[in-house]
Coordinates of C-alpha atoms in Angstrom, one line a residue:
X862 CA 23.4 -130.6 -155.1
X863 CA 26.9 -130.9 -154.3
X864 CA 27.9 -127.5 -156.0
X865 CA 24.8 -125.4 -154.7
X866 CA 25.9 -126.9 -150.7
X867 CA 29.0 -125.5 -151.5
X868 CA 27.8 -122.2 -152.8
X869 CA 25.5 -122.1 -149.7
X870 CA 28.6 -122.7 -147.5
X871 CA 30.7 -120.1 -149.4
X872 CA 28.0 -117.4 -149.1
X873 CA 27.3 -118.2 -145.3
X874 CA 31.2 -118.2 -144.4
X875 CA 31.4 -114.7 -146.2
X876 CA 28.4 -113.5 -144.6
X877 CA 30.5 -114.2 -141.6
X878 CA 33.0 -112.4 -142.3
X879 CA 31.4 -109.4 -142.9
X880 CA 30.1 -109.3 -139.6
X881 CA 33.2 -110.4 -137.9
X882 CA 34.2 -107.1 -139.9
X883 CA 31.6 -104.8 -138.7
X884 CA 32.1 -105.4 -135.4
X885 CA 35.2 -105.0 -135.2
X886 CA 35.1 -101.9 -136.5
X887 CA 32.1 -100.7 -134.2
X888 CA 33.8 -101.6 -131.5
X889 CA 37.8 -100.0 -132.3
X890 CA 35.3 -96.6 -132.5
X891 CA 33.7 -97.1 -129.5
X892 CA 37.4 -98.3 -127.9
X893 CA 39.2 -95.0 -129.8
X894 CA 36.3 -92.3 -128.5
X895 CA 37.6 -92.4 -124.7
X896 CA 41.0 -93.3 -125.8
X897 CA 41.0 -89.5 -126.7
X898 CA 40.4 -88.0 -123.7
X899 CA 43.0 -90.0 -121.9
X900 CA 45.5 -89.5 -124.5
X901 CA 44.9 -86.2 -125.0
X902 CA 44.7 -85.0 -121.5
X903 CA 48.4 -86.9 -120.4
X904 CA 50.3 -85.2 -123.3
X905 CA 49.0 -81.9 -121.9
X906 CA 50.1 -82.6 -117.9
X907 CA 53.5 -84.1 -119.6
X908 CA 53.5 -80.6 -120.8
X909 CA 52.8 -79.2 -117.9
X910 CA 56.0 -77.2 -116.1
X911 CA 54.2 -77.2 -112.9
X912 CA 54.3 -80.7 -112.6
X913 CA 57.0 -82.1 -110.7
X914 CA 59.4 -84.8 -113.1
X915 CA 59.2 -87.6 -110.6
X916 CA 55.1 -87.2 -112.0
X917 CA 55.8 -86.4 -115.1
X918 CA 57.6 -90.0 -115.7
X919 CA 54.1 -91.7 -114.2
X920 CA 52.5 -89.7 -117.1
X921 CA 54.5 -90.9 -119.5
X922 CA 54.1 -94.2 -118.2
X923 CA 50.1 -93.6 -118.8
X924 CA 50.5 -92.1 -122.2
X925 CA 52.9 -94.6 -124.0
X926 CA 50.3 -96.7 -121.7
X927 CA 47.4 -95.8 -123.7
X928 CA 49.0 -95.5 -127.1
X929 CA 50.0 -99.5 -126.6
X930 CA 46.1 -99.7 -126.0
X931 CA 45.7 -97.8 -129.5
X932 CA 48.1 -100.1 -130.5
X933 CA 45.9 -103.1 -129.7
X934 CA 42.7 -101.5 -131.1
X935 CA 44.4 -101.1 -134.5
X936 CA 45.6 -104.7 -134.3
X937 CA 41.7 -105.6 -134.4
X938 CA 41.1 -104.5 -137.5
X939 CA 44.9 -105.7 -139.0
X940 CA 42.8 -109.1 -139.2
X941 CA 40.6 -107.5 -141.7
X942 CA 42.9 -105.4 -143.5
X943 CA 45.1 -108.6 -143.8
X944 CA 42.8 -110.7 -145.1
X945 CA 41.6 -108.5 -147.5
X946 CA 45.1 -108.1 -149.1
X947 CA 44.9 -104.5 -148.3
X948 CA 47.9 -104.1 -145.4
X949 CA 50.4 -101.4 -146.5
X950 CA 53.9 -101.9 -145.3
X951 CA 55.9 -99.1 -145.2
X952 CA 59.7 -98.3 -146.0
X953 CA 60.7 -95.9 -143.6
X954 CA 64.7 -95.0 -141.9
X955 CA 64.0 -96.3 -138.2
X956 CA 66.2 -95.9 -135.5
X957 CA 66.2 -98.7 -133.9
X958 CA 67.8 -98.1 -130.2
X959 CA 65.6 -95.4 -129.8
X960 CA 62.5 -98.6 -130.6
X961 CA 64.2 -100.8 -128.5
X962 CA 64.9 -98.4 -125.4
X963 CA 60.8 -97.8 -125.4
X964 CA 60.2 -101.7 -125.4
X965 CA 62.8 -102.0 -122.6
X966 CA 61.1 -99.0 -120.8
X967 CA 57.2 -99.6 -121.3
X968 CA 57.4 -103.8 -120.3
X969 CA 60.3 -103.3 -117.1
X970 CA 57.6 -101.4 -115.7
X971 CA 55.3 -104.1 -116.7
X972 CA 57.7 -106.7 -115.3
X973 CA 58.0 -104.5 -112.1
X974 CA 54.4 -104.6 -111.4
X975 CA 54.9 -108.2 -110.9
X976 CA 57.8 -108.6 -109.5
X977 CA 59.0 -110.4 -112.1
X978 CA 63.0 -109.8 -113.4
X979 CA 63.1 -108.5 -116.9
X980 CA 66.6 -109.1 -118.8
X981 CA 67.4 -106.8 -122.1
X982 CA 70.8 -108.0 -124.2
X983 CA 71.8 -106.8 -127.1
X984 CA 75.0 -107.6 -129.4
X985 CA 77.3 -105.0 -130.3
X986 CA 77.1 -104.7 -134.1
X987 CA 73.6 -103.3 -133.5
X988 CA 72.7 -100.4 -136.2
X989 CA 71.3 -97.3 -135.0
X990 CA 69.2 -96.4 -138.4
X991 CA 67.3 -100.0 -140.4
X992 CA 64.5 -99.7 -142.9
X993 CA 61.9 -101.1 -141.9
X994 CA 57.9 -100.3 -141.2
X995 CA 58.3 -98.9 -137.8
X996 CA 54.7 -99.5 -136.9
X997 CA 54.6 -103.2 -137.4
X998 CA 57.5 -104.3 -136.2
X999 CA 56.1 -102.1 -133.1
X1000 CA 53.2 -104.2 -133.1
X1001 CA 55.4 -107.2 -133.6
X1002 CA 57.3 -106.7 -130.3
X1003 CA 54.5 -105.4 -128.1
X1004 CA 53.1 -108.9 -128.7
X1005 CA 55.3 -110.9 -128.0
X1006 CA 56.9 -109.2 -124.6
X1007 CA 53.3 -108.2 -123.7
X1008 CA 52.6 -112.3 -124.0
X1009 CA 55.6 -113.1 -122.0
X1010 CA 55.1 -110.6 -118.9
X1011 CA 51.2 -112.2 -119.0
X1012 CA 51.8 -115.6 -118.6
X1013 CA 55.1 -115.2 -116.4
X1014 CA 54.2 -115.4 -112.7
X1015 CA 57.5 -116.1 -111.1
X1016 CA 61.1 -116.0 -112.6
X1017 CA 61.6 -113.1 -115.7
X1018 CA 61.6 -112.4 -119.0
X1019 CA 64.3 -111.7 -121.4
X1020 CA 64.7 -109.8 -124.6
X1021 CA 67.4 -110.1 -126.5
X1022 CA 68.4 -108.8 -130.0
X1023 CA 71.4 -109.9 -132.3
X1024 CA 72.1 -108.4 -135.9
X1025 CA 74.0 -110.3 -138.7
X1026 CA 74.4 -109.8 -142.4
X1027 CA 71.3 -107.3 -142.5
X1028 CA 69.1 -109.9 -140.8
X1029 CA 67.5 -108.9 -137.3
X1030 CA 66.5 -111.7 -134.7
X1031 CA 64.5 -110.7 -132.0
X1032 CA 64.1 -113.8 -128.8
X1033 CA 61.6 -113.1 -126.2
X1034 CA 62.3 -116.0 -123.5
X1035 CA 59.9 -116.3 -120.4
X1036 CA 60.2 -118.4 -117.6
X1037 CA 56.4 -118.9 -117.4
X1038 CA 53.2 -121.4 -118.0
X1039 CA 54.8 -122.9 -121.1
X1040 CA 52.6 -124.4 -123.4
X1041 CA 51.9 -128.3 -124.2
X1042 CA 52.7 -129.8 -127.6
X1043 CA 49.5 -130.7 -128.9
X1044 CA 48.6 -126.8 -127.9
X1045 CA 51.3 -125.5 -130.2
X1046 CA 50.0 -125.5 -133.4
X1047 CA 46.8 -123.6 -132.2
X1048 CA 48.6 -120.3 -130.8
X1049 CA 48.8 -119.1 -134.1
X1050 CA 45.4 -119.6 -135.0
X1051 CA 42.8 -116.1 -134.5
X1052 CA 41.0 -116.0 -131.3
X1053 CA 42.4 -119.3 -129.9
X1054 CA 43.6 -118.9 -126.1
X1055 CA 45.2 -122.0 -124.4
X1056 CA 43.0 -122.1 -121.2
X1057 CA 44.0 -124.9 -118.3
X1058 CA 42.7 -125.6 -114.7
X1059 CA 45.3 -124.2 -112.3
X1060 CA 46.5 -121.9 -114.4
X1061 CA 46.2 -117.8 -113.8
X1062 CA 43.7 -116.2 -115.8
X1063 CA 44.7 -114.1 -117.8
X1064 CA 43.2 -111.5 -120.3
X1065 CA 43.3 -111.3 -124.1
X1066 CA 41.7 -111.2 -127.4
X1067 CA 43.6 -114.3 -129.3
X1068 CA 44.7 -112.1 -131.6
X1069 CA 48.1 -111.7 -130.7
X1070 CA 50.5 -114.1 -132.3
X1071 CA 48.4 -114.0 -135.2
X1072 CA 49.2 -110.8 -135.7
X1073 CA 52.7 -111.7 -135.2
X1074 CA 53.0 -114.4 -137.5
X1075 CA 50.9 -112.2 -140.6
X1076 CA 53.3 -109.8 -140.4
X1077 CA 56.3 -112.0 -139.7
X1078 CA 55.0 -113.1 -143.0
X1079 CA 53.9 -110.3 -145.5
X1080 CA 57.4 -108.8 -144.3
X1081 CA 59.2 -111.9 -145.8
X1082 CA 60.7 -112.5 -141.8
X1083 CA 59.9 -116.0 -139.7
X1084 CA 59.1 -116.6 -137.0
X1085 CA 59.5 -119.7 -134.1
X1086 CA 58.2 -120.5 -131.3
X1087 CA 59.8 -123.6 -128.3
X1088 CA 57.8 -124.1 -125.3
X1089 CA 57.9 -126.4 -122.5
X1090 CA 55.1 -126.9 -119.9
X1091 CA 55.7 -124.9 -116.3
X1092 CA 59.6 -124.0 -117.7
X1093 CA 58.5 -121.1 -120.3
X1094 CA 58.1 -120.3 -123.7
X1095 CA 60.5 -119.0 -126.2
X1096 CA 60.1 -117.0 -129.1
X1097 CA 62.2 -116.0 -132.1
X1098 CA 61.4 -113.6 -135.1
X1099 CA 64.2 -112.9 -137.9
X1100 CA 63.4 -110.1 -140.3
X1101 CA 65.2 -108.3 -142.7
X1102 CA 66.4 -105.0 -141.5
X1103 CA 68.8 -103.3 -144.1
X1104 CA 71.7 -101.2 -142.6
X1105 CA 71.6 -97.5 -143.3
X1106 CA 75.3 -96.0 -143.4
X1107 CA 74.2 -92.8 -144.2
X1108 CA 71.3 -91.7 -142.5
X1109 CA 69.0 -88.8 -144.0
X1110 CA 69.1 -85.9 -141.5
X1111 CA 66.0 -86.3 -139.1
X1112 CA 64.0 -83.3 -138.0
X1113 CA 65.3 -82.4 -134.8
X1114 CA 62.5 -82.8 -131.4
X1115 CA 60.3 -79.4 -131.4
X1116 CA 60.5 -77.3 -128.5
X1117 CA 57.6 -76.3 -126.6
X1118 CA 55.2 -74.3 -128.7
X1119 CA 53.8 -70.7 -127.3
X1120 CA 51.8 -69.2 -129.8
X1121 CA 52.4 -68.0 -133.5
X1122 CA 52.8 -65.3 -135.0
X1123 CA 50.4 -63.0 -136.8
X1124 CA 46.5 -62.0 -135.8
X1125 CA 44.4 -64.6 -133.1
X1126 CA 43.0 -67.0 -135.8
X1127 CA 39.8 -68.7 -134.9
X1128 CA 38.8 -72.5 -135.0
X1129 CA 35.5 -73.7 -134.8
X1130 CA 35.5 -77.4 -133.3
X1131 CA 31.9 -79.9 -134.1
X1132 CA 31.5 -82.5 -132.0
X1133 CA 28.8 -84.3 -130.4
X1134 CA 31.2 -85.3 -127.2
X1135 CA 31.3 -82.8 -124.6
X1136 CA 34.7 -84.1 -123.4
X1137 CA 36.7 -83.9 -126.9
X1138 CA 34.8 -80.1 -127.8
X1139 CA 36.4 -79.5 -124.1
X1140 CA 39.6 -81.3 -124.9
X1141 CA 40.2 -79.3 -128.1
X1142 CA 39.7 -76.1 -126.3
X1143 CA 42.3 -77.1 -123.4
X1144 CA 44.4 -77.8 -126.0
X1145 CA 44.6 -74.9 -128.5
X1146 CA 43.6 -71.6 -126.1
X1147 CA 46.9 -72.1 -124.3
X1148 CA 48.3 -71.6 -128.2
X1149 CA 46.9 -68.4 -128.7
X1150 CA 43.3 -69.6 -130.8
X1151 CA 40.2 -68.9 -130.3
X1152 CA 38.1 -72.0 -130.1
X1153 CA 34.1 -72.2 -131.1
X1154 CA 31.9 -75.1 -129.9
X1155 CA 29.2 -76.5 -131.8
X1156 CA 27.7 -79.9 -130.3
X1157 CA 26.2 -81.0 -134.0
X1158 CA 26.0 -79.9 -137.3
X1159 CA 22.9 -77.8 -137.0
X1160 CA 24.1 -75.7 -134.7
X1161 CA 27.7 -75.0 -136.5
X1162 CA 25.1 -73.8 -139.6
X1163 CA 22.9 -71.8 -137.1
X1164 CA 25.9 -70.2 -135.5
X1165 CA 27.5 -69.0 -139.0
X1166 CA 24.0 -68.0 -140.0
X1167 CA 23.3 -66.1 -137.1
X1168 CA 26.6 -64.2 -136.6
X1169 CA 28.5 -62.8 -139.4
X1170 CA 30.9 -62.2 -137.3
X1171 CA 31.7 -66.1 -137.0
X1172 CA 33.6 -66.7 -139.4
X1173 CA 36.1 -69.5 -138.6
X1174 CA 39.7 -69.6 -139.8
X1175 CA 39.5 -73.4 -139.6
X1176 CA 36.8 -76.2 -139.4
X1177 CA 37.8 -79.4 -137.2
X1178 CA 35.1 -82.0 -137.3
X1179 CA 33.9 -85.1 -136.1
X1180 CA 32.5 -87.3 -138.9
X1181 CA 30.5 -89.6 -136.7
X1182 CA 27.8 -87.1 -135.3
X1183 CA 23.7 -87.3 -134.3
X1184 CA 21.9 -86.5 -137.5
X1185 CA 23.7 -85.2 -140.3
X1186 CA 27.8 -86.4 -140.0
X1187 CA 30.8 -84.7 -140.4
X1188 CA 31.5 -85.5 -144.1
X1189 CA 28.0 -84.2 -145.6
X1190 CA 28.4 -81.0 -142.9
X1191 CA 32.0 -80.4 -144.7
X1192 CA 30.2 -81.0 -148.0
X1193 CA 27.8 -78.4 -147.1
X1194 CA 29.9 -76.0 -146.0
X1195 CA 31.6 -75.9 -149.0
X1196 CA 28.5 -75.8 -151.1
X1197 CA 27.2 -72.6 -149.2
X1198 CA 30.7 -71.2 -149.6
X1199 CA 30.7 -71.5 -153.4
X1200 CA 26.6 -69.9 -153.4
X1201 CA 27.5 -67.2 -151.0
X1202 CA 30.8 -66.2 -152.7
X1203 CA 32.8 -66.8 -149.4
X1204 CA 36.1 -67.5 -149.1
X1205 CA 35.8 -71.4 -150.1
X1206 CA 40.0 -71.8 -149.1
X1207 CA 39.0 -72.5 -144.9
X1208 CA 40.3 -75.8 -144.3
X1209 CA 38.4 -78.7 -142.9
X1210 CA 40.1 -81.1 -141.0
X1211 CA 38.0 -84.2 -140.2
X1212 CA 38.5 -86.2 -136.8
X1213 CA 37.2 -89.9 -136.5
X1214 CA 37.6 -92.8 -134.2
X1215 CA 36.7 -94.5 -137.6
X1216 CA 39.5 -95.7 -140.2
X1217 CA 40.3 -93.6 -142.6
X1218 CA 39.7 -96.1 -145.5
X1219 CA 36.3 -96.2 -144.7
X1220 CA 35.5 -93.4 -146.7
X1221 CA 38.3 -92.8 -149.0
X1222 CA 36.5 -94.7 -152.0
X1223 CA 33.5 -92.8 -151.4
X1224 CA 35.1 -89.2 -151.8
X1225 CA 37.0 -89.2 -155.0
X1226 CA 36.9 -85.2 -154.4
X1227 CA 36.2 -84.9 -151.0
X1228 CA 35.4 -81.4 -149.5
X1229 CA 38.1 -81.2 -146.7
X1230 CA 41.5 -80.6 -146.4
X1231 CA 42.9 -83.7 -143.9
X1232 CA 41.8 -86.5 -142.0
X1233 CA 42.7 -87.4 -138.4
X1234 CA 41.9 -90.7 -136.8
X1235 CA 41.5 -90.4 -132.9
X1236 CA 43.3 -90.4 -131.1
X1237 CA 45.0 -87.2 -131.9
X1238 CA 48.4 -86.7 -131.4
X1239 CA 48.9 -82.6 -130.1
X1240 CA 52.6 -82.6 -132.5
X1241 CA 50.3 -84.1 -135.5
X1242 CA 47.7 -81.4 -134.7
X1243 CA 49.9 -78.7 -134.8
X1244 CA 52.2 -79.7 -137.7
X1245 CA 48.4 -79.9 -139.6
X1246 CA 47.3 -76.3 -138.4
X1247 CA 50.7 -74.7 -139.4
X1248 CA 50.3 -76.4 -143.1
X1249 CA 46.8 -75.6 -143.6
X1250 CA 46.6 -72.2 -141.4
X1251 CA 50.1 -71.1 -143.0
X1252 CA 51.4 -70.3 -139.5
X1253 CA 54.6 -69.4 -138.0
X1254 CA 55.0 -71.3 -134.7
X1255 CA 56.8 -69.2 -131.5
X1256 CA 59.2 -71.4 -129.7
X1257 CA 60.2 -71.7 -126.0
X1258 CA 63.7 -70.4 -126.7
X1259 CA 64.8 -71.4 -122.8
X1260 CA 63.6 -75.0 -123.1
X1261 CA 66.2 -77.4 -125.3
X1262 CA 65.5 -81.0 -125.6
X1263 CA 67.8 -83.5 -125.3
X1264 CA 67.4 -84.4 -128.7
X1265 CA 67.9 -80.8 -130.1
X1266 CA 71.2 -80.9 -128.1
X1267 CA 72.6 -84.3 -129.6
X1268 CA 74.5 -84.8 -133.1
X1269 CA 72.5 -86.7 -135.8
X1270 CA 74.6 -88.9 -136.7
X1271 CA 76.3 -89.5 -133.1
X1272 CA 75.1 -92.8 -131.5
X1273 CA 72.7 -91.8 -128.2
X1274 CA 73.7 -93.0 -125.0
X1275 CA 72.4 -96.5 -125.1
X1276 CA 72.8 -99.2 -122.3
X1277 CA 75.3 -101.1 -124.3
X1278 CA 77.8 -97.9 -124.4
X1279 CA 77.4 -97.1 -120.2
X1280 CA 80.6 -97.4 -119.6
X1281 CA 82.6 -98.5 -116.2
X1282 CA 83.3 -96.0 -113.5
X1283 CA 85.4 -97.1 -110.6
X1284 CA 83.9 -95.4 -107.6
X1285 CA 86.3 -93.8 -105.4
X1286 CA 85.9 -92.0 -101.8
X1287 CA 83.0 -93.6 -101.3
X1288 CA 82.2 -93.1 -97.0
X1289 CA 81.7 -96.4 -95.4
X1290 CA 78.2 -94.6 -94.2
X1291 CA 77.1 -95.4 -97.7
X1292 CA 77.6 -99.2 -97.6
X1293 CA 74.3 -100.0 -96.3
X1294 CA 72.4 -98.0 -99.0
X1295 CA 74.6 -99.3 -101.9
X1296 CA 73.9 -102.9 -100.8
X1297 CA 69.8 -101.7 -100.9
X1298 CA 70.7 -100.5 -104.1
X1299 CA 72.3 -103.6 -105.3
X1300 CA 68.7 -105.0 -103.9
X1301 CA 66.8 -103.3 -105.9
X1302 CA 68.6 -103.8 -109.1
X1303 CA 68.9 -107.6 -108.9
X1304 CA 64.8 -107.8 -108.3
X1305 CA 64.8 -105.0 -111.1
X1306 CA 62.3 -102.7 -108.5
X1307 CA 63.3 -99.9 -110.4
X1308 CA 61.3 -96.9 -108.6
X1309 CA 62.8 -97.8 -105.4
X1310 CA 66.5 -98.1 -107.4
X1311 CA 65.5 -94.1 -108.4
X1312 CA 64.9 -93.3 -105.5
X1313 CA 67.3 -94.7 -103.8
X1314 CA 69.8 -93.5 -105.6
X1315 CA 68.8 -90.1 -105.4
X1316 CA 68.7 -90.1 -101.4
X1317 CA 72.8 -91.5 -102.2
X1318 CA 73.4 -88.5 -104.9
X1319 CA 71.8 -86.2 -102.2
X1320 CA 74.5 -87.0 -99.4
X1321 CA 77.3 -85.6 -101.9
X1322 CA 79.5 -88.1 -100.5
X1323 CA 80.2 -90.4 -103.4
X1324 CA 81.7 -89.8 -106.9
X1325 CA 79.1 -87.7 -109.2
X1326 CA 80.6 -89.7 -112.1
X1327 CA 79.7 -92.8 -110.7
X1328 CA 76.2 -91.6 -110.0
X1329 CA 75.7 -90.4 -113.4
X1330 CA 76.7 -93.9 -114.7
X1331 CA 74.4 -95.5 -112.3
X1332 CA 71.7 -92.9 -114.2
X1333 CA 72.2 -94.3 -117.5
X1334 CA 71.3 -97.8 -116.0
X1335 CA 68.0 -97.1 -114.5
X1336 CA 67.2 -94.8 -117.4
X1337 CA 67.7 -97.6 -119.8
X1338 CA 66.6 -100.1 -117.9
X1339 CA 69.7 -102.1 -117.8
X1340 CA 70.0 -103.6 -114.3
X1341 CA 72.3 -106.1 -115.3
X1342 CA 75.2 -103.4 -115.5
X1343 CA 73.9 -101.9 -112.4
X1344 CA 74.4 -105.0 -110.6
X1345 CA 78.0 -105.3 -112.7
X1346 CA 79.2 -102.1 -111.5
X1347 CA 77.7 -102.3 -107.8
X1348 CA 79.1 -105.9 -107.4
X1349 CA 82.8 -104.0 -108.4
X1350 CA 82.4 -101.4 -105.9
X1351 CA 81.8 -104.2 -103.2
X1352 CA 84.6 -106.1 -103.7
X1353 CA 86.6 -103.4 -104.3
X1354 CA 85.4 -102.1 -100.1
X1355 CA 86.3 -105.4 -98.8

């Protein structure tokens, strides 16, 4: 009786899981489907050369916005992939400043939106290139400043990173709720969320420092956690990030594409949702291609049956579609290519707001070329149409990137090389709006320190190099020099 209670239990807790499975997955599709039309959409107005740069940095804001909201979706189903042993980490060359000045970027705006101070620090022995798995130490981070900006209310936040014998420690430090001792050992525990009377509600799956602490864990790192109740909660994760002296060379950023080279090539796009057949076409017309729409597979077999003259250069389609899906339409295609003595070469690229190891084990030969999870990047679109399409891309020769113009191997300008100007001929006109300044740094308010600044640059009046300097602090977020250097030029006045 004993045993067959157990078995019941056993069967009843897997059952369970299944579900908790399914659902998760149903709902990361449901999550990822308008995920692509928002994402989509802001990397075409960043794009855009109309649009004026002080918008351009709100859209960027709104795309790395979204991807952190991808970000979130995919940690849904980590849970899953986790417990099913089936979590890939990865070995890749990182470069880490470039990591860190996003995190510094995407949560000072988050801090700013509270009016909340956020601190960044770093040592000095920081390496610009680690090996690490660039997504999940991503994911790590996001967590944990996300967690600190949600339960801070008053005070700030501070991120600080120190390097030692190949070993990375990363220390989040808030100033908010804190936690209660007898709550500790639960924040680590799936969908558990520390709920008080008094406190700010706040929003949140549970999932977060789980997350955290698998990952911590499956990439041999640690990870510790102090809190105290209304003084804030501190965070530390060490992980071993290997030094690389000699970096491989990266692929420098791509310039703005135009077109390619050779005869219009045609792409036929199935989907069942207006907005992404739309989003495709708004995407790859502008390119040079000439896009089809067919709302389901019936009518992308009626419109190649009816019209010889349709006869795509490139299939992309959605697998999860009214009727028959995407994979049995690719399969089909293929099998009326091979009877009609067609051309059975035209790649099929398959987009899905489904994980891609859904149906891996179920096509050992499958009958398209690539699969895309949504949503879409446009640069891993394109790189995917030049492999399969065998295209030459045509470059904006006029536009260089900032990245096209810097050295490989020389270190980008990062907060902790901004070095020290000392203003000079600064007009006593300007005091008042370099004590606003000073304002605005100290709160770390920094649209109205951009602004500011600019009406100061605009008066020509003060030293451009000290300006530029005062550039690389709001562009890396690091307010603490600002205040260093604006501090100098006070007492210097007086």
């Amino acid at each position: 009786e004993t045993d067959l209670a157990l078995q019941e239990a056993k069967e009843l807790a897997e059952a369970a899981n299944l579900a908790k499975s399914r659902y998760l997955t149903g709902i990361s599709h449901e999550l990822r489907t308008p995920l692509q039309s928002i994402l989509g959409y802001a990397q075409l107005l960043g794009r855009d050369p109309s649009i004026p740069e002080e918008r351009k940095e709100s859209i960027t804001i709104m795309r790395r916005s979204g991807e952190y909201l991808a970000d979130l979706i995919e940690g849904l189903l980590d849970i899953s992939r986790i417990e099913a042993g089936r979590l890939d980490i990865r070995r890749d060359q990182v470069n880490l400043h470039d990591l860190l000045s996003q995190m510094v970027h995407m949560f000072s705006q988050q801090a700013e939106s509270k009016s909340i101070v956020f601190k960044y620090t770093c040592n000095n022995t920081l390496p610009q290139y680690v090996i690490a798995d660039e997504k999940r130490l991503r994911q790590i981070l996001i967590n944990l400043l996300s967690n600190a900006i949600k339960f801070t209310e008053n005070g700030s936040v501070t991120f600080s990173v120190r390097y030692r014998n190949q070993v990375a420690e990363f220390c989040v430090k808030d100033t908010g709720v804190g936690i209660d001792s007898e709550d500790m050992v639960r924040i680590f525990s799936p969908f558990e969320r520390i709920l008080k009377p008094g406190l700010p509600h706040v929003t949140g799956t549970g999932l977060g420092l789980t997350i955290v602490r698998l990952l911590c864990d499956i990439m041999g790192g640690d990870i510790t956690a102090e809190s105290s109740p209304n003084q804030g909660s501190t965070f530390k994760v060490q992980l071993m990030l290997s030094k690389i002296e000699n970096p491989q060379l990266l692929a420098p950023a791509k310039r703005p594409i135009l077109g390619y080279q050779g005869t219009r090539k045609t792409v036929l796009v199935v989907d069942d949702e207006t907005n992404h057949r739309r989003l495709m076409e708004d995407l790859l017309t502008p390119l040079g291609f000439i896009v089809l729409e067919a709302r389901d597979a019936e009518s992308c077999i009626e419109m190649i049956h009816k019209n010889d003259q349709c006869q795509p250069d490139i299939f992309l389609i959605d697998v999860s579609m009214p009727g028959m899906n995407g994979l049995d339409l690719a399969k089909l295609l293929r099998d009326q290519q091979l009877r009609d003595k067609r051309d059975v070469t035209t790649p099929i690229i398959m987009l899905s707001a489904e994980a891609h190891e859904h149906h891996t084990d179920q096509n050992i030969d499958p009958a398209y070329n690539a699969y895309m999870v949504k949503p879409i990047k446009l640069l891993s679109l394109q790189d995917q149409l030049s492999k399969l399409m065998d295209i030459t891309w045509c470059y904006d020769e006029a536009i260089e990137t900032i990245e096209n113009t810097t050295p490989v191997n020389s270190p980008p300008a990062l907060p902790k090389r901004i070095k020290t100007v000392t203003p000079s001929n600064i007009q006593q006109d300007n005091k008042a709006a370099f004590t606003e300044l000073l304002a605005y740094a100290e709160v770390g308010y920094a649209k109205g320190f951009r602004e500011k600044l600019k009406d100061i640059e605009n008066t020509g009046s003060v030293d451009q190099e000290f300006i530029d300097t005062l550039h690389q602090c709001y562009q890396h977020m690091r307010f603490d020099k600002a205040i260093e250097l604006l501090t100098s030029k006070n007492n210097n006045e007086q």
